[in-house]
Amino acid sequence: EESRWGAFNVLYEENQEKLHKMFEDASNMTDAAKGTVEQQMGDLYASGMDTEKINSLGYEPLEPILDKIDNIKNKEDLQNVIFELNADGLGTVIGIYAGPDDKNSSMNIINFYQTGLNLPDRSYYLEDDDRSKEIRAAYEKHLAEMFTLIGVTEEDAKKHAENVMMI
């Protein structure tokens, strides 16, 4: 199932298993003192595994982020929201990281890059063959369905999906 496999893949898998066990063990600790690492890890893991609670909340936890996006009125607002979301570890249209300067490796600078597309690559958005059109139509339908899940009318959801595809 893998196109390549090596020592780093084995290391990654082993690390994932150890982390999973650590989190499960912490979530099973009933006597962890409040504020300890074990208590915090256990609570984090338990909250992520509580699918009933997650499903009951719907998109409510995302509302503050969506409100910030809705309130963007100009380039400065856009920049501020991008920086804020990136600082919170959330992806945006622009990725930001600190790394070595390409022309002076003794100096770290801020680097910007375009983040990924939702479809595998740009050809999925631009090719004119029947298969590409079929994929785009299915993706646009999926986008509209996602918008209806947050209470947008079907008509507005379709417009939002069209706007996403236009971008």
XYZ file of C-alpha atoms in Angstrom:
167
model
C 0.000 0.000 0.000
C 3.022 2.319 0.203
C 5.057 3.692 -2.695
C 8.160 3.570 -0.496
C 9.053 2.273 2.947
C 12.101 2.815 5.077
C 13.487 3.392 8.540
C 11.767 6.775 8.893
C 8.388 5.193 8.126
C 9.008 2.549 10.786
C 10.074 5.236 13.261
C 6.960 7.276 12.480
C 4.639 4.281 12.963
C 6.303 3.316 16.244
C 6.050 6.905 17.475
C 2.349 7.051 16.590
C 1.703 3.836 18.542
C 3.583 5.165 21.595
C 1.740 8.490 21.496
C -1.605 6.709 21.161
C -0.830 4.544 24.198
C 0.328 7.576 26.205
C -2.912 9.442 25.482
C -5.104 6.406 26.151
C -3.319 5.718 29.440
C -3.700 9.347 30.478
C -7.415 9.336 29.634
C -7.890 6.207 31.776
C -6.235 7.788 34.820
C -8.989 8.624 37.277
C -6.664 9.928 39.973
C -4.569 12.413 37.970
C -4.283 15.670 39.897
C -5.983 18.675 38.289
C -3.588 20.713 36.172
C -1.031 17.939 35.710
C 0.218 16.950 32.297
C -1.508 13.570 32.650
C -4.860 15.177 33.476
C -4.569 17.628 30.578
C -3.517 14.919 28.121
C -6.332 12.661 29.287
C -8.916 15.416 28.968
C -7.659 16.388 25.507
C -7.785 12.789 24.288
C -11.210 12.130 25.839
C -12.638 15.295 24.284
C -11.337 14.291 20.867
C -12.835 10.815 21.194
C -16.263 12.043 22.359
C -17.904 11.852 18.947
C -21.409 12.306 20.387
C -20.430 15.674 21.875
C -18.512 16.651 18.728
C -21.515 15.821 16.543
C -23.949 17.612 18.866
C -21.858 20.806 18.674
C -21.936 20.792 14.877
C -19.999 23.730 13.498
C -20.529 25.863 16.633
C -16.823 25.711 17.627
C -15.934 27.154 14.224
C -18.309 30.112 14.441
C -15.764 32.565 15.941
C -13.330 31.779 13.123
C -16.027 32.081 10.459
C -17.127 35.396 12.001
C -13.565 36.724 11.688
C -13.530 35.715 8.034
C -16.973 37.255 7.433
C -15.762 40.534 8.932
C -12.866 40.954 6.495
C -13.462 44.263 4.712
C -10.078 45.154 3.233
C -6.527 43.926 2.609
C -5.383 44.873 6.100
C -8.207 42.838 7.678
C -7.317 39.915 5.418
C -3.652 40.076 6.428
C -4.535 40.264 10.120
C -6.870 37.259 9.920
C -4.299 35.225 7.971
C -1.578 36.018 10.525
C -3.892 35.302 13.459
C -5.126 31.977 12.070
C -1.578 30.919 11.189
C -0.429 31.831 14.708
C -3.188 29.552 16.029
C -1.907 26.719 13.823
C -4.789 26.899 11.357
C -4.086 26.774 7.658
C -5.032 29.622 5.355
C -4.445 30.513 1.727
C -0.898 31.528 2.645
C 1.540 29.421 4.640
C 4.073 31.157 6.861
C 7.173 29.775 8.534
C 10.565 30.916 9.763
C 13.535 29.352 8.003
C 16.952 29.979 6.537
C 17.285 32.753 3.978
C 17.964 31.203 0.548
C 20.784 33.675 -0.044
C 22.211 33.794 3.477
C 21.794 30.536 5.390
C 23.227 32.058 8.570
C 20.065 34.135 8.889
C 16.482 32.980 9.505
C 13.695 34.960 7.851
C 9.934 34.708 7.468
C 8.912 32.648 4.442
C 5.546 32.675 2.683
C 4.164 30.019 0.359
C 0.913 29.109 -1.332
C -0.844 26.366 0.567
C -2.389 23.357 -1.111
C -5.499 23.109 -3.202
C -8.416 20.942 -2.129
C -8.390 18.929 -5.321
C -5.101 17.081 -5.926
C -3.515 19.687 -8.219
C -4.323 22.681 -10.395
C -5.075 20.554 -13.475
C -8.247 19.335 -11.765
C -9.506 22.924 -11.852
C -8.361 23.760 -15.386
C -8.527 20.667 -17.616
C -11.483 20.596 -20.002
C -11.905 16.850 -20.482
C -15.093 15.082 -19.393
C -13.491 13.403 -16.350
C -12.175 16.721 -15.000
C -15.569 18.384 -15.512
C -17.238 15.478 -13.679
C -14.801 15.798 -10.742
C -15.311 19.575 -10.523
C -19.091 19.196 -10.590
C -18.973 16.603 -7.803
C -16.636 18.806 -5.769
C -18.854 21.856 -6.239
C -21.866 19.781 -5.129
C -19.890 18.661 -2.057
C -19.011 22.286 -1.223
C -22.666 23.310 -1.452
C -23.640 20.435 0.850
C -21.032 21.569 3.392
C -22.475 25.091 3.338
C -25.998 23.755 3.940
C -24.719 21.902 7.009
C -24.020 25.253 8.663
C -27.495 26.557 7.935
C -26.984 28.332 4.622
C -29.972 28.112 2.272
C -29.536 25.784 -0.690
C -29.592 28.735 -3.080
C -26.898 30.636 -1.146
C -24.894 27.437 -0.644
C -24.795 26.954 -4.403
C -23.593 30.565 -4.870
C -20.922 30.110 -2.188
C -19.711 26.916 -3.853
C -19.546 28.702 -7.220
C -17.500 31.485 -5.594
C -15.073 28.969 -4.118
C -14.608 27.381 -7.532
C -14.153 30.782 -9.144
C -11.318 31.571 -6.742
